[in-house]
Short mmCIF file of C-alpha atoms and ligand atoms in Angstrom, two decimals:
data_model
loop_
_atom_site.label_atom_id
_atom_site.label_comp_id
_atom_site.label_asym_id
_atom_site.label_seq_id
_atom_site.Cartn_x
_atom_site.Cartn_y
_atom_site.Cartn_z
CA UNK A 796 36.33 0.10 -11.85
CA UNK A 797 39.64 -0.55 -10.46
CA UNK A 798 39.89 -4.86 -10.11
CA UNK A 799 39.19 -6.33 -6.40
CA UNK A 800 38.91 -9.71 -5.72
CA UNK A 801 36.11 -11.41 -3.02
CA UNK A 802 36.07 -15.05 -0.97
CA UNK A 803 34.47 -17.29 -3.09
CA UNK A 804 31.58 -17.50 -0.76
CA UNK A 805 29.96 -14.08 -2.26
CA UNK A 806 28.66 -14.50 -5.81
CA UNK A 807 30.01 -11.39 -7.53
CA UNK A 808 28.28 -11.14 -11.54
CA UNK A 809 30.93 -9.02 -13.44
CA UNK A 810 29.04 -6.52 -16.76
CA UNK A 811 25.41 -7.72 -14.91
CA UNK A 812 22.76 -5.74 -16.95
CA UNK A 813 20.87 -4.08 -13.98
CA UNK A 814 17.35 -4.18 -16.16
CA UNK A 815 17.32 -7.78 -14.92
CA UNK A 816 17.29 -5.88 -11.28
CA UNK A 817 15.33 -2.84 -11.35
CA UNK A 818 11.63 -3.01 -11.27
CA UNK A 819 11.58 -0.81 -14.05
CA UNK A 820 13.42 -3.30 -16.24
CA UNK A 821 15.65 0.07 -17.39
CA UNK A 822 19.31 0.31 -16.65
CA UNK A 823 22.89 -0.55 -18.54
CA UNK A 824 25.95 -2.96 -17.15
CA UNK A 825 26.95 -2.86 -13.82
CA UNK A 826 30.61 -3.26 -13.57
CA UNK A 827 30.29 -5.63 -11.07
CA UNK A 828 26.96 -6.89 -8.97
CA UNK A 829 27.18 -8.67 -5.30
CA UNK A 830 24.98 -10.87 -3.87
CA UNK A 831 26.17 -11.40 -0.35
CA UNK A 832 23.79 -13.91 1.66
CA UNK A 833 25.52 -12.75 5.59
CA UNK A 834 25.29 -9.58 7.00
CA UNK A 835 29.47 -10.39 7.69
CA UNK A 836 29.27 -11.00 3.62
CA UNK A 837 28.13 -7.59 3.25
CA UNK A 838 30.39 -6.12 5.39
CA UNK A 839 33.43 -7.44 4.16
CA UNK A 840 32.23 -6.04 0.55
CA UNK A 841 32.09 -2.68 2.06
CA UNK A 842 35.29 -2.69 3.46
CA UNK A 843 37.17 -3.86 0.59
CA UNK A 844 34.82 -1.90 -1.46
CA UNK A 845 36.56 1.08 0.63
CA UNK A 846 39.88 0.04 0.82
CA UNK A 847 40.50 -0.41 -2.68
CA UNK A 848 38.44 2.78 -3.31
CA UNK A 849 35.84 0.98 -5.43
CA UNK A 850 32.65 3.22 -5.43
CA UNK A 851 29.49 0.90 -4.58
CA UNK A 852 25.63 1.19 -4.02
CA UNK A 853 23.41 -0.26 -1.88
CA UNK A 854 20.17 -1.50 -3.24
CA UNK A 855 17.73 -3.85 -1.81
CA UNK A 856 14.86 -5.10 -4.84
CA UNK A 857 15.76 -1.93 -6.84
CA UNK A 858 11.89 -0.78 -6.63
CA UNK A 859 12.42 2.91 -6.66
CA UNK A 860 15.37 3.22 -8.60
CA UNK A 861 16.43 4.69 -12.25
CA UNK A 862 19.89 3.23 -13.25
CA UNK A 863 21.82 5.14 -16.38
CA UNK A 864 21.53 3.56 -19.23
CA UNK A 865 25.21 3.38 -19.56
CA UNK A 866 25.17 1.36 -16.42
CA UNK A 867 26.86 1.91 -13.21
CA UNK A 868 30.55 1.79 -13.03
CA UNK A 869 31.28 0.76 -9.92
CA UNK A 870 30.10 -2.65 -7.47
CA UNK A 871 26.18 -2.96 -7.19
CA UNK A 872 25.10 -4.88 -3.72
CA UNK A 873 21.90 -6.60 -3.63
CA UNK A 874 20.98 -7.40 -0.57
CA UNK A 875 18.20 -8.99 -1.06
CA UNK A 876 20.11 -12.72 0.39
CA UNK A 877 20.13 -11.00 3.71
CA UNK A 878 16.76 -12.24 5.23
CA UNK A 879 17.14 -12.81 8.90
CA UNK A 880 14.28 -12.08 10.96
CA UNK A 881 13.51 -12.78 14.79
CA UNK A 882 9.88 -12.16 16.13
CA UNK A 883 9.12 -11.44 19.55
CA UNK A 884 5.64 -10.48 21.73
CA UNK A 885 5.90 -7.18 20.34
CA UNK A 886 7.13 -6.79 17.16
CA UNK A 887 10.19 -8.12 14.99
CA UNK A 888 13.79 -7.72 14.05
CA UNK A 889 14.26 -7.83 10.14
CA UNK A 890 17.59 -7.82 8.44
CA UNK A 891 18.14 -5.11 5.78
CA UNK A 892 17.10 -7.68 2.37
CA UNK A 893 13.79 -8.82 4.00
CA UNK A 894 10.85 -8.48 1.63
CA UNK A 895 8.16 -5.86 3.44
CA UNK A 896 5.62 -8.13 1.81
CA UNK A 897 6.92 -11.05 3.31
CA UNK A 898 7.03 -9.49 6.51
CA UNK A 899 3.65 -8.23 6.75
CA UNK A 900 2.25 -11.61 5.23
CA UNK A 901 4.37 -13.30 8.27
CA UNK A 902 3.42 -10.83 10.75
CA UNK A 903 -0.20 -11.40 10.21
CA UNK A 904 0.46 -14.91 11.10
CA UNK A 905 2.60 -13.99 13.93
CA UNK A 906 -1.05 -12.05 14.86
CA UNK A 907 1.07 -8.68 14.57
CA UNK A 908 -0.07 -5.85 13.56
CA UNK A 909 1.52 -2.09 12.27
CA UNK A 910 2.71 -3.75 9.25
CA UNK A 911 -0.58 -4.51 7.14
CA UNK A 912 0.15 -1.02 5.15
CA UNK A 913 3.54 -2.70 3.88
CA UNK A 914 2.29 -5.78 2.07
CA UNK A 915 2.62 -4.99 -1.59
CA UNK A 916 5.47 -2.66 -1.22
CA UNK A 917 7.76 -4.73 -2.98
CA UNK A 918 11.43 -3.32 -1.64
CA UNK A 919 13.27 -4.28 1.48
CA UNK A 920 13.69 -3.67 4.72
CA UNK A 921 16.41 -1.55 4.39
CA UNK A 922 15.12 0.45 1.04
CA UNK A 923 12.23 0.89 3.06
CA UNK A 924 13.66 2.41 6.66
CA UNK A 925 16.13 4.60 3.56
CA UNK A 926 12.68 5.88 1.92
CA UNK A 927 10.19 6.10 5.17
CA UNK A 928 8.03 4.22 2.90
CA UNK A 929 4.09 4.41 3.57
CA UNK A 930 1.14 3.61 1.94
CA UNK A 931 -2.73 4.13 3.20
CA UNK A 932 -2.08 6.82 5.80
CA UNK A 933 0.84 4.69 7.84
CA UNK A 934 4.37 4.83 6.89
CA UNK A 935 7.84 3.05 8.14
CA UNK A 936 8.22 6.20 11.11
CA UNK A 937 5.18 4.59 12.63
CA UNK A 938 6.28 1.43 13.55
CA UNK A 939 10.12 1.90 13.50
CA UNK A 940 12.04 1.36 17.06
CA UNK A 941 15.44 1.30 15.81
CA UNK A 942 18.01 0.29 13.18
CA UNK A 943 21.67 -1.27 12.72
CA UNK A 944 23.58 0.60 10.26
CA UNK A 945 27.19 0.14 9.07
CA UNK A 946 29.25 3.43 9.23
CA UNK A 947 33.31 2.32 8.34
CA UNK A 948 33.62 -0.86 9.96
CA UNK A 949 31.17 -0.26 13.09
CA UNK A 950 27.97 -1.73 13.20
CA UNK A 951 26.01 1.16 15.23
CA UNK A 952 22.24 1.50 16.60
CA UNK A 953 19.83 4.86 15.52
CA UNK A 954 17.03 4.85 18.13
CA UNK A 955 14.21 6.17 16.59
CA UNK A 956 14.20 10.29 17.22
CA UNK A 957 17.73 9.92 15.29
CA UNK A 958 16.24 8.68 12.25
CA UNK A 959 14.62 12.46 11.10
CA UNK A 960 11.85 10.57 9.51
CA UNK A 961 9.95 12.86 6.76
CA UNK A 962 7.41 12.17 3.74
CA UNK A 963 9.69 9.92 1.43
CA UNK A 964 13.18 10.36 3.80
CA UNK A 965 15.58 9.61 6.65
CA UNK A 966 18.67 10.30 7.95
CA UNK A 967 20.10 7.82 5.71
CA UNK A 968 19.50 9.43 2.82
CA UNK A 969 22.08 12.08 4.13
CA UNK A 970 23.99 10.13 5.66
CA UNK A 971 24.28 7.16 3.13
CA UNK A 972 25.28 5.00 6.46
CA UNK A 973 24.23 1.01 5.38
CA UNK A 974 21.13 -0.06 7.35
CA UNK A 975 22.03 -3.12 8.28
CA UNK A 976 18.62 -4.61 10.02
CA UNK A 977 15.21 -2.85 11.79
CA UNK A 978 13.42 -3.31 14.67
CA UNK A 979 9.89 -2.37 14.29
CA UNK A 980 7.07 -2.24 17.15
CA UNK A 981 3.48 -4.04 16.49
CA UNK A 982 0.64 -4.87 18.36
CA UNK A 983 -0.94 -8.18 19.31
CA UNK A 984 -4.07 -8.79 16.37
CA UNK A 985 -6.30 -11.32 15.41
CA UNK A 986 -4.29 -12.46 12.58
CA UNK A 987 -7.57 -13.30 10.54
CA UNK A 988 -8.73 -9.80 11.06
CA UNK A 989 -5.10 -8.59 10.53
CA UNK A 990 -4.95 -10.46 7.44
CA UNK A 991 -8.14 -9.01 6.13
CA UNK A 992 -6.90 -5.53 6.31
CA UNK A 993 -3.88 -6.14 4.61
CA UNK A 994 -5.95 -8.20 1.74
CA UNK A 995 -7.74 -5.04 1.36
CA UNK A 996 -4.96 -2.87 0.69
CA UNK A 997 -3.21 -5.22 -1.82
CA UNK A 998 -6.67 -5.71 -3.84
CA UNK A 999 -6.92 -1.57 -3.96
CA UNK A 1000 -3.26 -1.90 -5.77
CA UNK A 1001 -3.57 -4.81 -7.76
CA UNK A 1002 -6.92 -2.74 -8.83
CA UNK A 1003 -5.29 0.88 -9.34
CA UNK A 1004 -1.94 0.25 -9.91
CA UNK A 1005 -0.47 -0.94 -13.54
CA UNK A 1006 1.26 -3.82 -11.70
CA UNK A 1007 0.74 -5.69 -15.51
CA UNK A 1008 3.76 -3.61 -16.96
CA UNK A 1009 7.23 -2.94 -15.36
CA UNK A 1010 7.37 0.14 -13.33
CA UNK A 1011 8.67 2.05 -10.41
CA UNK A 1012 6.39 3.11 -8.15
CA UNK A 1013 5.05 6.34 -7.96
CA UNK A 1014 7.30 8.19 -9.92
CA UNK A 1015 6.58 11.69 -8.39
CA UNK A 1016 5.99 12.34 -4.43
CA UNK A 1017 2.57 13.33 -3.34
CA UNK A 1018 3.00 17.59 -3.24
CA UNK A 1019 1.32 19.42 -0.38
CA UNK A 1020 -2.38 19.20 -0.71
CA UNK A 1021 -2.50 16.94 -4.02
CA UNK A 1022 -1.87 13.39 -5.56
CA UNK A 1023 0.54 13.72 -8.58
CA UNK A 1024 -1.71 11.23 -10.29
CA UNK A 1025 -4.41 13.70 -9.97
CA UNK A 1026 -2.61 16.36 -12.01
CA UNK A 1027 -1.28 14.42 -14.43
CA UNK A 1028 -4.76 12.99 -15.68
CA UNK A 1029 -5.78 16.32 -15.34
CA UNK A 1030 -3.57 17.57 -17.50
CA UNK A 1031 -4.70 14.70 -19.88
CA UNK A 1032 -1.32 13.42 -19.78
CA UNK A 1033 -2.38 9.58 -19.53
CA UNK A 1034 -0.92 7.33 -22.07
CA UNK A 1035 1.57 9.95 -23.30
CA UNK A 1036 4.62 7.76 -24.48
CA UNK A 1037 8.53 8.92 -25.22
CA UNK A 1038 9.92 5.54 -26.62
CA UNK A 1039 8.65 2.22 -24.65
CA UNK A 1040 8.19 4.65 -21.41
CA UNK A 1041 3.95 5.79 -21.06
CA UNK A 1042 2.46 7.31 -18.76
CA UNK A 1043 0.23 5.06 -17.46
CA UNK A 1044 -3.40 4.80 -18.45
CA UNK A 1045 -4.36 2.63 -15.44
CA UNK A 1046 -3.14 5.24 -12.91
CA UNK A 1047 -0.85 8.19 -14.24
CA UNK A 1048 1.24 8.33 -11.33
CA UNK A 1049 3.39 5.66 -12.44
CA UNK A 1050 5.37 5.44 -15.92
CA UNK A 1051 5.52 2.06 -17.02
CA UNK A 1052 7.75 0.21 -19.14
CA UNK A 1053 5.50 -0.87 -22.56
CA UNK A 1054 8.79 -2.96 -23.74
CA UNK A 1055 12.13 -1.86 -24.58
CA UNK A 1056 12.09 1.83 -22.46
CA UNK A 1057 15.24 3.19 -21.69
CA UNK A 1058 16.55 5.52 -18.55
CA UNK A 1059 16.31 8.07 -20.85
CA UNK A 1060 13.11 7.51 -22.05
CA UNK A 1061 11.46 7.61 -18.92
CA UNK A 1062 13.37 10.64 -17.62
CA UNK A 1063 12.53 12.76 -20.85
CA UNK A 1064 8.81 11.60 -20.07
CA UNK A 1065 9.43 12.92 -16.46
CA UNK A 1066 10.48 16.18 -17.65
CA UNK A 1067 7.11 16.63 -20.08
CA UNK A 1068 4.95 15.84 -17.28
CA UNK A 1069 6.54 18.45 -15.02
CA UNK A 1070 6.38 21.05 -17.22
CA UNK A 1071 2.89 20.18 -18.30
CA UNK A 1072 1.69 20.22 -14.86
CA UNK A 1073 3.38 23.30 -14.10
CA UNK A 1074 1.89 25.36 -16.80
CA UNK A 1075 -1.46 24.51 -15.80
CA UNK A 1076 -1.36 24.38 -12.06
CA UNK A 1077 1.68 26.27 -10.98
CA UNK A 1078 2.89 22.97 -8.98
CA UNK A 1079 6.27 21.66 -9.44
CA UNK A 1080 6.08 17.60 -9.25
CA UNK A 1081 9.28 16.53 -7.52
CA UNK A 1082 10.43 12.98 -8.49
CA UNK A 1083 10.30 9.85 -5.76
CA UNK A 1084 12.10 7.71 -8.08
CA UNK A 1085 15.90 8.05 -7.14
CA UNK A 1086 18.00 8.45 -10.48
CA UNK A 1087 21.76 6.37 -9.83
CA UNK A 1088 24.40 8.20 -12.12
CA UNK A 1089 26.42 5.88 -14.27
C1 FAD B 1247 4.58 -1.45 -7.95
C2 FAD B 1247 5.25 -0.60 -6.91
C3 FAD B 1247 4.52 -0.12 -5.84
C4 FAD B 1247 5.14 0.67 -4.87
N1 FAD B 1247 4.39 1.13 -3.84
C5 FAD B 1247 4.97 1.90 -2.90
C6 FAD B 1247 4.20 2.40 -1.81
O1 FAD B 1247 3.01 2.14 -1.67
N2 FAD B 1247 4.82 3.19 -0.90
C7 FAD B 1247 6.15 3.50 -1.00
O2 FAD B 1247 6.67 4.21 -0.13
N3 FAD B 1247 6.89 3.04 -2.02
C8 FAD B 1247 6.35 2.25 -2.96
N4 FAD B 1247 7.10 1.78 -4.00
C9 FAD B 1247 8.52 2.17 -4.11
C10 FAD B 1247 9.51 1.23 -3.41
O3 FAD B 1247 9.02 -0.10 -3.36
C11 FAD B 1247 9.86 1.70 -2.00
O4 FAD B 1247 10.45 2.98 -2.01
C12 FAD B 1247 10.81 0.73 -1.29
O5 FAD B 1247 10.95 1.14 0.04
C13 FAD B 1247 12.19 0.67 -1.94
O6 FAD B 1247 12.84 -0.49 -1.45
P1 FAD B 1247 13.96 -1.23 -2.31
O7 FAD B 1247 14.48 -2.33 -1.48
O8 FAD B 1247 13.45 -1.61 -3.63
O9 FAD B 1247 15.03 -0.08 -2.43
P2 FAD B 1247 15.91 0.30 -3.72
O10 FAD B 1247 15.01 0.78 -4.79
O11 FAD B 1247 16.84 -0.80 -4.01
O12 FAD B 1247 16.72 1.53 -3.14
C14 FAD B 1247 16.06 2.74 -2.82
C15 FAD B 1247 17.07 3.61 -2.05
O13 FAD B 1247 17.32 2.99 -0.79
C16 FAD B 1247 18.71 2.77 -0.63
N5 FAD B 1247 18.87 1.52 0.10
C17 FAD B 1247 18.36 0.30 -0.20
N6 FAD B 1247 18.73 -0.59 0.73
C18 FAD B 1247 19.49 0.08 1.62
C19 FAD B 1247 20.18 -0.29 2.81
N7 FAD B 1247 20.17 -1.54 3.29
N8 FAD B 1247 20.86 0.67 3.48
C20 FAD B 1247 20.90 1.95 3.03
N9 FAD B 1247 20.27 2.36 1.90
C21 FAD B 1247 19.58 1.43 1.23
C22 FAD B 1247 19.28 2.68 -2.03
O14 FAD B 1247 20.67 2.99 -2.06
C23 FAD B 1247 18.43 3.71 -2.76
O15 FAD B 1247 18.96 5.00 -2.58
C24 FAD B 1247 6.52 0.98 -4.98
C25 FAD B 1247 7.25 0.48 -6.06
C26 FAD B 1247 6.63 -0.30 -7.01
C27 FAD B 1247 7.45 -0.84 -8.15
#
């Protein structure tokens, strides 16, 4: 990565291992990591990023990500310092690093509600509006108004109908325009009753998903008419293991991390379970995990 100095205000972590980042705990040397804390700190990056011709990515916690074992060569930015939110009557303003946890906890006490899906989705904001996340039957396109995103040096708005909002996509994963912050619609709640709901969905993960070892999510999407867990176990794939990566025996929709898994391991493990559940079912599991080449 060619050399590019920053203001002293943005902490900038030069070789930062990005298994200290990724959910996954998988992941070799970034050449250089940012942590900007403003949305101006962020924007600066970009541009010099660009000017000096520096490639970068844009992560938020790093939830639903694979990093290459040899790293990523190239500037990492976190964004995960950039937590400005603003609530109103109906609904709230999040910059792109907000926690969705953290917003649905808050919103609940703001007696908002739309968000109660979100809380133990542990990205951001912005990984979120990039993914369309959902959970439960409601997903980001339900409650989404609009979003900031950086394109060059303009900050510009996406109403809503821009955003092309499919299972597990938007626009920006097309585009790969920054988002910089969301606006997202709720509805006036009892926040007890709001809270409930939301309790009820983190107890069915806590109780179904490995959440004991490091993983990534769901590491396949959900194909037309089935759950991807469902065909793994049913291929009596559960607890398979290719170096510290296993298929998981709590729920085999995720791959976990058992201690010392590599990238590689967990991608050879991907391929196994596709073919597996291809030769017995005919369907072709499609991964949700997004691999970042080195
Ligand atoms: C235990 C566990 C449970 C999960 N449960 C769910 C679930 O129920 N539903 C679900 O949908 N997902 C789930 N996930 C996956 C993940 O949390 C979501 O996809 C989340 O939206 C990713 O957010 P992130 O901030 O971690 O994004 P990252 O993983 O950092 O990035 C994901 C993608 O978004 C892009 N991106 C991130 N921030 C921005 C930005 N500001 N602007 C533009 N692009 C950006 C990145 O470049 C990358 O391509 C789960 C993951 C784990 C580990």
């Amino acid at each position: 990565m060619r050399e590019f100095s920053v203001p002293e205000n943005i902490k900038i972590l030069k070789n930062e291992p990005l298994s200290r980042h990724s959910s996954i705990k998988t992941g070799g040397p970034a050449a250089a990591a940012a942590f900007p804390k403003t949305i101006q700190a962020l924007i600066h990056l970009v541009r010099l990023a660009n000017e000096r011709g520096v490639r970068y990515l844009v992560s938020g916690n790093a939830t639903n990500l694979l990093f290459d074992d040899r790293g990523f060569d190239g500037l990492v930015i976190f964004t995960g310092g950039l937590r400005g939110v603003t609530w109103s009557a109906g609904g709230v303003t999040a910059d792109c690093g907000v926690s969705l946890t953290a917003l649905a906890r808050d919103a609940a006490a703001h007696g908002l509600s739309g968000l109660e899906f979100a809380y133990g989705i542990p990205g951001t904001v912005g990984g979120a509006v990039y993914m369309n996340a959902g959970a439960y039957g409601s997903e980001i396109a339900d409650i989404l108004l609009s979003s900031d995103y950086l394109r060059g040096d303009d900050v510009l708005t996406r109403g809503y109908c821009a955003h092309e909002f499919t299972y597990r996509s938007s626009i920006y994963r097309k585009t790969g325009d920054i988002v910089i912050r969301a606006v997202f619609t709720l509805f006036p709640g009892d926040p007890a009753e709001i809270r409930a709901r939301a309790k009820t969905y983190m107890n069915a993960r806590r109780e179904k998903q490995p959440l004991e070892y490091p993983n990534a999510g769901s590491i396949f999407k959900r194909p037309p008419g089935a759950y991807a867990g469902a065909l793994i176990e049913e291929a009596g794939l559960k607890g398979l293991r290719q170096g510290g990566a296993e298929v998981s025996e709590k729920h085999a929709g995720f791959i976990v991390n058992r201690g010392g898994a590599t990238t590689e391991d967990v991608l050879r493990l991907m391929e196994t379970v596709r073919e597996a559940v291809f030769k017995k079912t005919g369907i072709l599991l499609e991964p949700e995990v997004i691999r970042v080449p080195y």
